[in-house]
C-alpha cells in the first residue's frame, strides 16, 4: 500500500536508552518471580496450616498420652482399621481414666462438663481435607502406611498439628512411589520405625508384592 | 497518554484482576453443604449431625439373638465355655487387643501394674490371683462388656468378637504363669529340660541355625 516499511523493523523507539530496554525484560522476570512467589505461598503453612499447633478446648497432649504413657493409637481411635475415619473418641473414653486421674484439674473441666451434660466437646479439626476428596484410613492401614508416615511424630507433639501439606502433590508422591513409604503391617502403629537394614527401597518393593499394594492415580480414586 | 485512556486502562486492569482473584475467594467445593462424620449441624438442637441411636434399634450385622455370644451367659449364669472354639488366630487377635485396651492398667503380663496404675489409677486384681483363675470365660467377657468396680465398660471400644478373643488371651496369660513341664508337648520335653528354646508357634525346639526374623515371626501386632 502506500506505507514504506523500514528494512530493519524498529523494535525500540530511537529515544529508548539501555535502562528502558532492560526494564522491559525486567518485567518478564517480575512476572516469573510473582508466579514463583505464588507457588511458595500456596505451599506455605499460611495456606496449608501445616506445622501450626491448633488450640483446642482442652489442651490435649498426644506427647503425654501416646508418647510418655505408651497408649496405643487404637485405644482412642478405635475405627481406624475398619472405617474411613480414625474416630474422635467420645468423652467416655477420656473419662475411662480421668474419672480417677486428674479428676479435679480445672484444665479438664470441659471434659467433665461434657460428661455431665452430654454435650460434645467442640474439638477443632486439625486435618481438614476438602469435601471433594474421599480419603479412607482403613485401606492405608491395611496396606502398611504407618500413622507416622502422614501424621509425623504425633508422640512428640504437645498440641497437635498437621505435619504435611495434605495437598494433592503430596498424596500423589506416595501413590506414585509407595515403595519409599510402606512398612510391614505390624509396624504401622509404631512411632519412629526404621527399615531394618536402612534399605527402605528394597524392603518397600518386597512389601508391595507381599501386601499387594497397587495404589492408583486415577482422578476417581480420590475424587468421586 | 491522555487521562481518559489512562483511566480506561486502569479500569480494564482492575476488572482483569478481579476476574482472576474472585474465584479464589469461593470455597464452595471445599466446604460443601453436606454432613461428613463429626461435622456439626445447625438443624438439630444438640448441634450434632450424627444422631444417637433410637433405643431398641439394632444396626445391620449386629447380632443379638445369640445370648451366649452377646452376654457371656448361659441359662443366666456366666458361661463356662467360649461361644466358638478357641483358635491360634483368635488368641493372636486377643493378644493384640489386650495390649491395646487392657495393658494400660493390667500391664502386658496381666499382673495389674500398668502405666495408668503407676499414674494413680486403682490397681486391678492380678489375673494370676486364685479367685480370677477360677473364673469361667464368661466372667471376663462380662467384665469387659459391663465394667467391674472402677473399671468402666469397654463395650463401646471393643466389639463382641474381640471381647471373646481377649477373654481367651487372658486364659492364655493365666496358663503362662502356672505352666508345668507336663504342659510341654511330649516330643519337645527332653529338649526343653536341656534348656533349649521352644518355638512359640509349633512347640518344637528352635533350629539353632535359624534365628527368628523379627518381621516374619509375627509378634501379633498386625
Short mmCIF file of C-alpha atoms in Angstrom, two decimals:
data_model
loop_
_atom_site.label_atom_id
_atom_site.label_comp_id
_atom_site.label_asym_id
_atom_site.label_seq_id
_atom_site.Cartn_x
_atom_site.Cartn_y
_atom_site.Cartn_z
CA UNK A 1 0.00 0.00 0.00
CA UNK A 2 1.26 3.47 0.48
CA UNK A 3 3.27 2.75 3.64
CA UNK A 4 7.03 2.49 3.43
CA UNK A 5 8.40 -0.10 5.87
CA UNK A 6 11.93 0.30 7.24
CA UNK A 7 14.32 -2.52 6.22
CA UNK A 8 15.13 -3.36 9.82
CA UNK A 9 11.98 -3.43 11.92
CA UNK A 10 12.19 -0.86 14.61
CA UNK A 11 11.69 -2.59 17.93
CA UNK A 12 12.54 0.27 20.20
CA UNK A 13 11.95 3.92 19.62
CA UNK A 14 15.17 5.72 18.94
CA UNK A 15 14.85 7.60 22.20
CA UNK A 16 14.96 4.41 24.33
CA UNK A 17 18.12 4.05 26.36
CA UNK A 18 19.69 0.94 27.94
CA UNK A 19 17.79 1.31 31.20
CA UNK A 20 14.46 1.32 29.40
CA UNK A 21 15.38 -1.77 27.37
CA UNK A 22 16.48 -3.73 30.46
CA UNK A 23 13.31 -2.71 32.23
CA UNK A 24 11.18 -4.37 29.58
CA UNK A 25 12.96 -7.69 30.11
CA UNK A 26 12.89 -6.98 33.81
CA UNK A 27 9.12 -7.07 33.61
CA UNK A 28 9.32 -10.72 32.47
CA UNK A 29 11.46 -11.51 35.48
CA UNK A 30 8.98 -9.79 37.76
CA UNK A 31 6.12 -11.88 36.34
CA UNK A 32 8.14 -15.09 36.74
CA UNK A 33 9.09 -14.14 40.30
CA UNK A 34 5.46 -13.37 41.09
CA UNK A 35 4.48 -16.82 39.82
CA UNK A 36 7.18 -18.46 41.89
CA UNK A 37 6.12 -16.41 44.90
CA UNK A 38 2.51 -17.50 44.49
CA UNK A 39 3.60 -21.14 44.32
CA UNK A 40 5.59 -20.66 47.52
CA UNK A 41 2.64 -19.05 49.28
CA UNK A 42 0.37 -21.86 48.10
CA UNK A 43 2.69 -24.44 49.68
CA UNK A 44 3.31 -22.42 52.81
CA UNK A 45 1.71 -23.18 56.15
CA UNK A 46 -0.26 -19.95 55.70
CA UNK A 47 -2.35 -21.84 53.14
CA UNK A 48 -1.91 -25.49 54.22
CA UNK A 49 -1.90 -24.84 58.01
CA UNK A 50 0.83 -27.48 58.24
CA UNK A 51 3.04 -27.11 61.28
CA UNK A 52 0.65 -24.82 63.16
CA UNK A 53 -0.35 -26.18 66.56
CA UNK A 54 -4.11 -25.86 66.83
CA UNK A 55 -5.65 -24.59 70.03
CA UNK A 56 -8.29 -26.93 71.47
CA UNK A 57 -11.00 -26.62 74.14
CA UNK A 58 -8.77 -28.86 76.29
CA UNK A 59 -5.01 -28.75 75.65
CA UNK A 60 -4.82 -32.50 74.92
CA UNK A 61 -1.27 -33.76 74.53
CA UNK A 62 -0.52 -36.69 72.25
CA UNK A 63 3.03 -36.48 73.51
CA UNK A 64 1.87 -37.34 77.01
CA UNK A 65 -0.75 -39.97 76.18
CA UNK A 66 0.76 -41.73 73.18
CA UNK A 67 4.42 -40.95 73.87
CA UNK A 68 5.04 -40.97 77.60
CA UNK A 69 2.21 -43.29 78.69
CA UNK A 70 2.53 -45.50 75.61
CA UNK A 71 -1.20 -45.81 74.99
CA UNK A 72 -1.83 -47.41 71.59
CA UNK A 73 -3.34 -45.13 68.92
CA UNK A 74 -6.27 -47.52 68.63
CA UNK A 75 -7.27 -47.21 72.27
CA UNK A 76 -8.93 -43.90 71.33
CA UNK A 77 -9.02 -44.01 67.52
CA UNK A 78 -10.96 -47.27 67.54
CA UNK A 79 -12.29 -47.20 64.00
CA UNK A 80 -9.04 -46.51 62.17
CA UNK A 81 -8.66 -50.10 60.96
CA UNK A 82 -12.22 -50.60 59.82
CA UNK A 83 -13.53 -47.30 58.51
CA UNK A 84 -12.71 -44.16 56.59
CA UNK A 85 -12.39 -42.14 59.77
CA UNK A 86 -9.94 -42.90 62.55
CA UNK A 87 -12.57 -41.71 65.01
CA UNK A 88 -12.51 -38.89 67.53
CA UNK A 89 -13.03 -40.60 70.89
CA UNK A 90 -16.23 -39.87 72.77
CA UNK A 91 -15.93 -38.14 76.15
CA UNK A 92 -16.46 -41.52 77.78
CA UNK A 93 -13.02 -42.62 76.56
CA UNK A 94 -11.38 -39.65 78.32
CA UNK A 95 -13.34 -40.45 81.46
CA UNK A 96 -12.17 -44.08 81.45
CA UNK A 97 -9.05 -42.76 83.16
CA UNK A 98 -9.90 -39.19 84.11
CA UNK A 99 -12.73 -40.03 86.44
CA UNK A 100 -9.88 -41.06 88.75
CA UNK A 101 -6.77 -39.33 87.45
CA UNK A 102 -6.59 -35.52 87.47
CA UNK A 103 -10.28 -35.71 88.33
CA UNK A 104 -10.34 -32.20 89.81
CA UNK A 105 -7.98 -30.49 87.36
CA UNK A 106 -9.51 -27.21 86.13
CA UNK A 107 -7.97 -27.89 82.72
CA UNK A 108 -10.20 -30.95 82.36
CA UNK A 109 -13.39 -29.17 83.36
CA UNK A 110 -14.68 -29.06 79.73
CA UNK A 111 -14.34 -32.87 79.65
CA UNK A 112 -16.27 -33.31 82.87
CA UNK A 113 -18.85 -30.75 81.74
CA UNK A 114 -19.34 -32.70 78.52
CA UNK A 115 -19.74 -35.91 80.52
CA UNK A 116 -22.29 -34.30 82.85
CA UNK A 117 -24.37 -32.54 80.23
CA UNK A 118 -23.96 -34.97 77.30
CA UNK A 119 -22.86 -32.06 75.08
CA UNK A 120 -19.99 -32.79 72.68
CA UNK A 121 -16.58 -31.29 73.32
CA UNK A 122 -16.06 -28.92 70.37
CA UNK A 123 -12.67 -30.32 69.30
CA UNK A 124 -11.13 -28.39 66.43
CA UNK A 125 -10.38 -30.45 63.34
CA UNK A 126 -6.66 -30.48 62.64
CA UNK A 127 -6.67 -32.37 59.33
CA UNK A 128 -9.42 -30.88 57.21
CA UNK A 129 -9.48 -32.35 53.72
CA UNK A 130 -11.59 -30.61 51.07
CA UNK A 131 -15.06 -32.13 50.74
CA UNK A 132 -14.27 -33.32 47.22
CA UNK A 133 -11.59 -35.70 48.49
CA UNK A 134 -12.56 -39.16 49.71
CA UNK A 135 -9.85 -40.44 51.98
CA UNK A 136 -10.12 -43.78 53.77
CA UNK A 137 -7.91 -44.61 56.75
CA UNK A 138 -8.61 -48.36 56.84
CA UNK A 139 -7.15 -49.23 53.43
CA UNK A 140 -3.97 -47.26 54.15
CA UNK A 141 -3.54 -49.08 57.48
CA UNK A 142 -4.23 -52.43 55.80
CA UNK A 143 -1.58 -51.81 53.15
CA UNK A 144 1.14 -50.78 55.57
CA UNK A 145 1.14 -46.98 55.64
CA UNK A 146 2.27 -46.02 59.13
CA UNK A 147 0.40 -43.44 61.19
CA UNK A 148 3.70 -41.60 61.37
CA UNK A 149 4.11 -41.50 57.59
CA UNK A 150 1.31 -38.96 57.27
CA UNK A 151 0.89 -37.61 60.80
CA UNK A 152 4.56 -37.29 61.76
CA UNK A 153 5.83 -37.88 65.27
CA UNK A 154 2.47 -37.47 66.96
CA UNK A 155 4.11 -38.90 70.08
CA UNK A 156 6.30 -35.78 70.23
CA UNK A 157 3.51 -33.23 69.81
CA UNK A 158 2.04 -31.44 72.80
CA UNK A 159 -0.71 -29.60 70.98
CA UNK A 160 -1.40 -31.42 67.74
CA UNK A 161 -0.55 -30.01 64.36
CA UNK A 162 -0.82 -31.19 60.79
CA UNK A 163 2.58 -32.47 59.75
CA UNK A 164 2.18 -32.48 55.96
CA UNK A 165 0.57 -30.20 53.40
CA UNK A 166 -2.24 -32.66 52.51
CA UNK A 167 -2.05 -31.15 49.04
CA UNK A 168 -2.62 -33.36 46.01
CA UNK A 169 1.03 -33.40 45.01
CA UNK A 170 1.79 -34.80 48.47
CA UNK A 171 -0.81 -37.59 48.11
CA UNK A 172 0.44 -38.40 44.62
CA UNK A 173 4.05 -38.61 45.72
CA UNK A 174 3.20 -41.72 47.73
CA UNK A 175 0.62 -43.10 45.31
CA UNK A 176 3.29 -42.97 42.59
CA UNK A 177 6.22 -44.26 44.65
CA UNK A 178 4.73 -46.27 47.52
CA UNK A 179 7.91 -48.35 47.91
CA UNK A 180 9.51 -45.31 49.53
CA UNK A 181 6.92 -45.16 52.29
CA UNK A 182 5.29 -48.52 53.11
CA UNK A 183 6.27 -50.53 56.17
CA UNK A 184 5.46 -54.01 57.49
CA UNK A 185 1.83 -54.19 58.64
CA UNK A 186 2.82 -54.97 62.22
CA UNK A 187 4.84 -51.73 62.40
CA UNK A 188 2.05 -49.42 61.25
CA UNK A 189 1.24 -48.10 64.72
CA UNK A 190 4.85 -47.81 65.83
CA UNK A 191 6.41 -44.37 66.07
CA UNK A 192 9.99 -43.90 64.92
CA UNK A 193 10.14 -47.12 62.90
CA UNK A 194 13.16 -47.52 60.64
CA UNK A 195 13.66 -50.15 57.92
CA UNK A 196 15.81 -52.95 59.46
CA UNK A 197 18.92 -52.52 57.27
CA UNK A 198 18.19 -48.93 56.41
CA UNK A 199 17.20 -50.12 52.94
CA UNK A 200 13.66 -48.79 52.56
CA UNK A 201 13.54 -49.26 48.79
CA UNK A 202 14.39 -52.97 48.80
CA UNK A 203 12.01 -53.67 51.69
CA UNK A 204 9.39 -51.40 50.14
CA UNK A 205 9.41 -53.29 46.83
CA UNK A 206 9.16 -56.58 48.71
CA UNK A 207 6.20 -55.29 50.72
CA UNK A 208 4.39 -54.02 47.63
CA UNK A 209 4.45 -57.58 46.32
CA UNK A 210 3.65 -59.28 49.60
CA UNK A 211 0.77 -57.00 50.59
CA UNK A 212 -0.43 -56.39 47.04
CA UNK A 213 -0.05 -52.64 47.26
CA UNK A 214 -1.16 -51.09 43.98
CA UNK A 215 -2.20 -47.52 44.65
CA UNK A 216 -3.99 -45.82 41.78
CA UNK A 217 -3.53 -42.32 40.49
CA UNK A 218 -6.81 -42.10 38.60
CA UNK A 219 -8.81 -38.94 39.31
CA UNK A 220 -11.72 -41.00 40.57
CA UNK A 221 -9.58 -42.84 43.10
CA UNK A 222 -9.92 -39.86 45.42
CA UNK A 223 -12.44 -37.57 43.70
CA UNK A 224 -15.77 -39.36 43.47
CA UNK B 1 -1.18 9.39 27.31
CA UNK B 2 -4.37 11.28 27.92
CA UNK B 3 -6.05 10.91 31.28
CA UNK B 4 -9.09 9.27 29.62
CA UNK B 5 -7.02 6.49 28.09
CA UNK B 6 -5.18 6.08 31.37
CA UNK B 7 -8.45 5.74 33.30
CA UNK B 8 -9.75 3.15 30.85
CA UNK B 9 -6.52 1.16 31.06
CA UNK B 10 -6.71 1.19 34.84
CA UNK B 11 -10.33 0.09 34.69
CA UNK B 12 -9.53 -2.85 32.42
CA UNK B 13 -6.62 -3.86 34.64
CA UNK B 14 -8.79 -3.74 37.78
CA UNK B 15 -11.51 -5.80 36.08
CA UNK B 16 -8.96 -8.37 34.93
CA UNK B 17 -7.50 -8.65 38.41
CA UNK B 18 -10.95 -9.03 39.96
CA UNK B 19 -11.78 -11.73 37.40
CA UNK B 20 -8.67 -13.70 38.33
CA UNK B 21 -8.94 -13.16 42.08
CA UNK B 22 -12.68 -13.62 42.62
CA UNK B 23 -12.87 -17.44 42.12
CA UNK B 24 -10.13 -17.84 44.70
CA UNK B 25 -12.42 -16.46 47.38
CA UNK B 26 -15.06 -19.13 46.89
CA UNK B 27 -14.66 -22.34 48.85
CA UNK B 28 -18.00 -23.90 47.91
CA UNK B 29 -16.49 -27.13 46.61
CA UNK B 30 -14.10 -27.28 49.53
CA UNK B 31 -16.87 -26.84 52.10
CA UNK B 32 -19.93 -28.46 50.63
CA UNK B 33 -23.29 -28.17 52.40
CA UNK B 34 -23.37 -31.85 53.38
CA UNK B 35 -22.78 -33.85 56.51
CA UNK B 36 -19.48 -35.64 56.87
CA UNK B 37 -18.59 -37.50 60.09
CA UNK B 38 -18.11 -35.15 63.07
CA UNK B 39 -19.39 -32.13 61.17
CA UNK B 40 -21.81 -30.09 63.25
CA UNK B 41 -25.37 -29.36 62.35
CA UNK B 42 -27.50 -26.27 62.84
CA UNK B 43 -30.65 -28.29 62.26
CA UNK B 44 -30.55 -30.46 65.36
CA UNK B 45 -30.72 -28.90 68.80
CA UNK B 46 -27.65 -30.67 70.17
CA UNK B 47 -25.59 -29.49 67.18
CA UNK B 48 -24.61 -33.00 66.06
CA UNK B 49 -25.14 -34.33 62.57
CA UNK B 50 -24.52 -37.87 63.83
CA UNK B 51 -27.76 -38.87 65.51
CA UNK B 52 -27.89 -41.01 68.61
CA UNK B 53 -29.38 -44.41 68.09
CA UNK B 54 -33.09 -44.79 68.72
CA UNK B 55 -33.48 -47.11 71.72
CA UNK B 56 -34.22 -50.66 70.72
CA UNK B 57 -32.77 -50.46 67.23
CA UNK B 58 -30.11 -52.88 66.04
CA UNK B 59 -27.61 -51.96 63.38
CA UNK B 60 -27.01 -54.21 60.40
CA UNK B 61 -24.66 -57.06 61.19
CA UNK B 62 -25.07 -56.59 64.91
CA UNK B 63 -26.25 -59.92 66.26
CA UNK B 64 -28.19 -60.05 69.46
CA UNK B 65 -30.09 -63.30 69.05
CA UNK B 66 -27.25 -65.41 70.43
CA UNK B 67 -27.37 -64.97 74.20
CA UNK B 68 -24.10 -66.76 74.91
CA UNK B 69 -22.25 -64.73 72.28
CA UNK B 70 -23.52 -61.27 73.25
CA UNK B 71 -23.96 -61.59 77.03
CA UNK B 72 -21.40 -64.23 78.01
CA UNK B 73 -24.11 -66.02 79.93
CA UNK B 74 -25.89 -69.32 79.53
CA UNK B 75 -29.08 -70.00 81.47
CA UNK B 76 -28.48 -66.83 83.45
CA UNK B 77 -25.07 -67.99 84.66
CA UNK B 78 -21.62 -66.90 83.48
CA UNK B 79 -20.69 -69.14 80.57
CA UNK B 80 -18.20 -71.93 81.27
CA UNK B 81 -17.45 -72.21 77.56
CA UNK B 82 -16.45 -69.97 74.67
CA UNK B 83 -19.15 -69.42 72.03
CA UNK B 84 -16.75 -70.83 69.43
CA UNK B 85 -13.63 -73.00 69.57
CA UNK B 86 -10.53 -71.03 70.55
CA UNK B 87 -8.04 -70.95 67.69
CA UNK B 88 -4.49 -69.66 67.44
CA UNK B 89 -5.74 -66.80 65.25
CA UNK B 90 -8.24 -65.85 67.96
CA UNK B 91 -5.51 -65.91 70.63
CA UNK B 92 -3.27 -63.71 68.50
CA UNK B 93 -6.10 -61.27 67.95
CA UNK B 94 -6.79 -61.35 71.69
CA UNK B 95 -3.12 -60.70 72.41
CA UNK B 96 -3.12 -57.65 70.16
CA UNK B 97 -6.41 -56.26 71.52
CA UNK B 98 -5.35 -56.95 75.11
CA UNK B 99 -2.20 -54.91 74.59
CA UNK B 100 -4.21 -52.04 73.11
CA UNK B 101 -7.15 -51.84 75.50
CA UNK B 102 -6.22 -53.70 78.69
CA UNK B 103 -2.46 -53.35 79.17
CA UNK B 104 -2.59 -49.63 80.12
CA UNK B 105 -3.89 -50.79 83.53
CA UNK B 106 -3.48 -54.58 83.66
CA UNK B 107 0.01 -54.48 82.09
CA UNK B 108 1.09 -56.89 79.39
CA UNK B 109 1.54 -59.82 81.75
CA UNK B 110 -1.78 -59.23 83.49
CA UNK B 111 -0.41 -58.53 86.95
CA UNK B 112 -2.25 -55.21 87.25
CA UNK B 113 0.68 -52.80 87.29
CA UNK B 114 0.15 -50.96 84.03
CA UNK B 115 1.25 -47.41 83.26
CA UNK B 116 -2.11 -45.87 84.21
CA UNK B 117 -1.96 -47.62 87.59
CA UNK B 118 1.53 -46.16 88.04
CA UNK B 119 -0.07 -42.77 87.45
CA UNK B 120 -2.63 -43.22 90.22
CA UNK B 121 -5.48 -45.40 88.98
CA UNK B 122 -6.74 -48.04 91.39
CA UNK B 123 -4.73 -51.22 90.92
CA UNK B 124 -6.77 -54.07 89.44
CA UNK B 125 -6.53 -57.62 90.72
CA UNK B 126 -3.86 -59.70 89.04
CA UNK B 127 -5.22 -62.24 86.57
CA UNK B 128 -2.97 -64.75 88.31
CA UNK B 129 -4.88 -64.32 91.52
CA UNK B 130 -6.52 -67.54 92.74
CA UNK B 131 -10.06 -66.12 92.53
CA UNK B 132 -9.68 -64.88 88.94
CA UNK B 133 -8.01 -68.12 87.84
CA UNK B 134 -11.14 -69.91 88.90
CA UNK B 135 -13.49 -67.66 86.92
CA UNK B 136 -15.17 -69.01 83.78
CA UNK B 137 -14.60 -67.39 80.35
CA UNK B 138 -17.99 -65.70 80.52
CA UNK B 139 -16.81 -63.73 83.55
CA UNK B 140 -14.08 -61.95 81.59
CA UNK B 141 -16.46 -61.28 78.73
CA UNK B 142 -18.99 -59.86 81.17
CA UNK B 143 -16.47 -57.57 82.89
CA UNK B 144 -15.17 -56.21 79.58
CA UNK B 145 -18.76 -55.60 78.45
CA UNK B 146 -20.17 -54.09 81.63
CA UNK B 147 -17.21 -53.00 83.69
CA UNK B 148 -16.43 -54.04 87.26
CA UNK B 149 -15.70 -51.86 90.28
CA UNK B 150 -13.83 -48.80 88.96
CA UNK B 151 -13.22 -50.42 85.58
CA UNK B 152 -15.55 -48.85 83.00
CA UNK B 153 -17.41 -50.80 80.33
CA UNK B 154 -15.36 -51.35 77.18
CA UNK B 155 -18.37 -52.30 75.09
CA UNK B 156 -18.10 -49.13 73.01
CA UNK B 157 -14.40 -49.62 72.25
CA UNK B 158 -14.17 -53.41 71.90
CA UNK B 159 -16.61 -55.31 69.66
CA UNK B 160 -18.11 -58.63 70.81
CA UNK B 161 -15.77 -60.95 68.90
CA UNK B 162 -12.72 -59.09 70.22
CA UNK B 163 -14.01 -59.34 73.79
CA UNK B 164 -14.09 -63.13 73.49
CA UNK B 165 -10.63 -63.08 71.92
CA UNK B 166 -9.34 -61.04 74.87
CA UNK B 167 -11.04 -63.44 77.32
CA UNK B 168 -9.25 -66.32 75.59
CA UNK B 169 -5.95 -64.48 75.77
CA UNK B 170 -6.44 -63.80 79.49
CA UNK B 171 -6.80 -67.57 79.89
CA UNK B 172 -3.52 -67.99 77.98
CA UNK B 173 -1.84 -65.42 80.24
CA UNK B 174 -3.06 -67.26 83.32
CA UNK B 175 -1.75 -70.52 81.93
CA UNK B 176 1.60 -68.87 81.15
CA UNK B 177 2.20 -68.15 84.84
CA UNK B 178 1.15 -71.60 86.05
CA UNK B 179 2.53 -73.90 83.38
CA UNK B 180 4.25 -77.14 84.32
CA UNK B 181 6.66 -79.39 82.47
CA UNK B 182 3.70 -81.64 81.78
CA UNK B 183 2.26 -78.86 79.56
CA UNK B 184 5.25 -79.08 77.22
CA UNK B 185 4.49 -81.34 74.23
CA UNK B 186 5.94 -84.81 74.87
CA UNK B 187 8.22 -84.73 71.83
CA UNK B 188 9.82 -81.46 72.98
CA UNK B 189 10.10 -82.24 76.67
CA UNK B 190 13.66 -83.56 76.59
CA UNK B 191 14.87 -80.57 74.60
CA UNK B 192 13.05 -78.22 76.96
CA UNK B 193 14.60 -79.79 80.05
CA UNK B 194 18.01 -79.42 78.40
CA UNK B 195 17.34 -75.68 78.35
CA UNK B 196 16.64 -75.31 74.62
CA UNK B 197 14.25 -72.61 73.45
CA UNK B 198 10.98 -73.82 72.00
CA UNK B 199 9.24 -72.21 69.05
CA UNK B 200 6.15 -70.46 70.47
CA UNK B 201 4.12 -71.45 67.40
CA UNK B 202 4.96 -75.11 66.95
CA UNK B 203 6.15 -76.03 70.43
CA UNK B 204 9.15 -77.72 68.81
CA UNK B 205 12.76 -76.86 69.63
CA UNK B 206 14.08 -73.89 67.65
CA UNK B 207 16.57 -74.71 64.93
CA UNK B 208 19.93 -73.36 66.03
CA UNK B 209 20.78 -72.26 62.51
CA UNK B 210 17.69 -70.09 62.01
CA UNK B 211 17.47 -67.13 64.35
CA UNK B 212 13.95 -65.71 64.46
CA UNK B 213 13.34 -62.98 61.90
CA UNK B 214 11.77 -60.04 63.68
CA UNK B 215 9.29 -59.46 60.89
CA UNK B 216 8.36 -63.00 59.92
CA UNK B 217 7.94 -64.22 63.48
CA UNK B 218 4.68 -62.27 63.81
CA UNK B 219 4.57 -60.53 67.15
CA UNK B 220 0.80 -60.38 66.92
CA UNK B 221 0.81 -56.65 66.20
CA UNK B 222 -0.65 -56.88 62.77
#
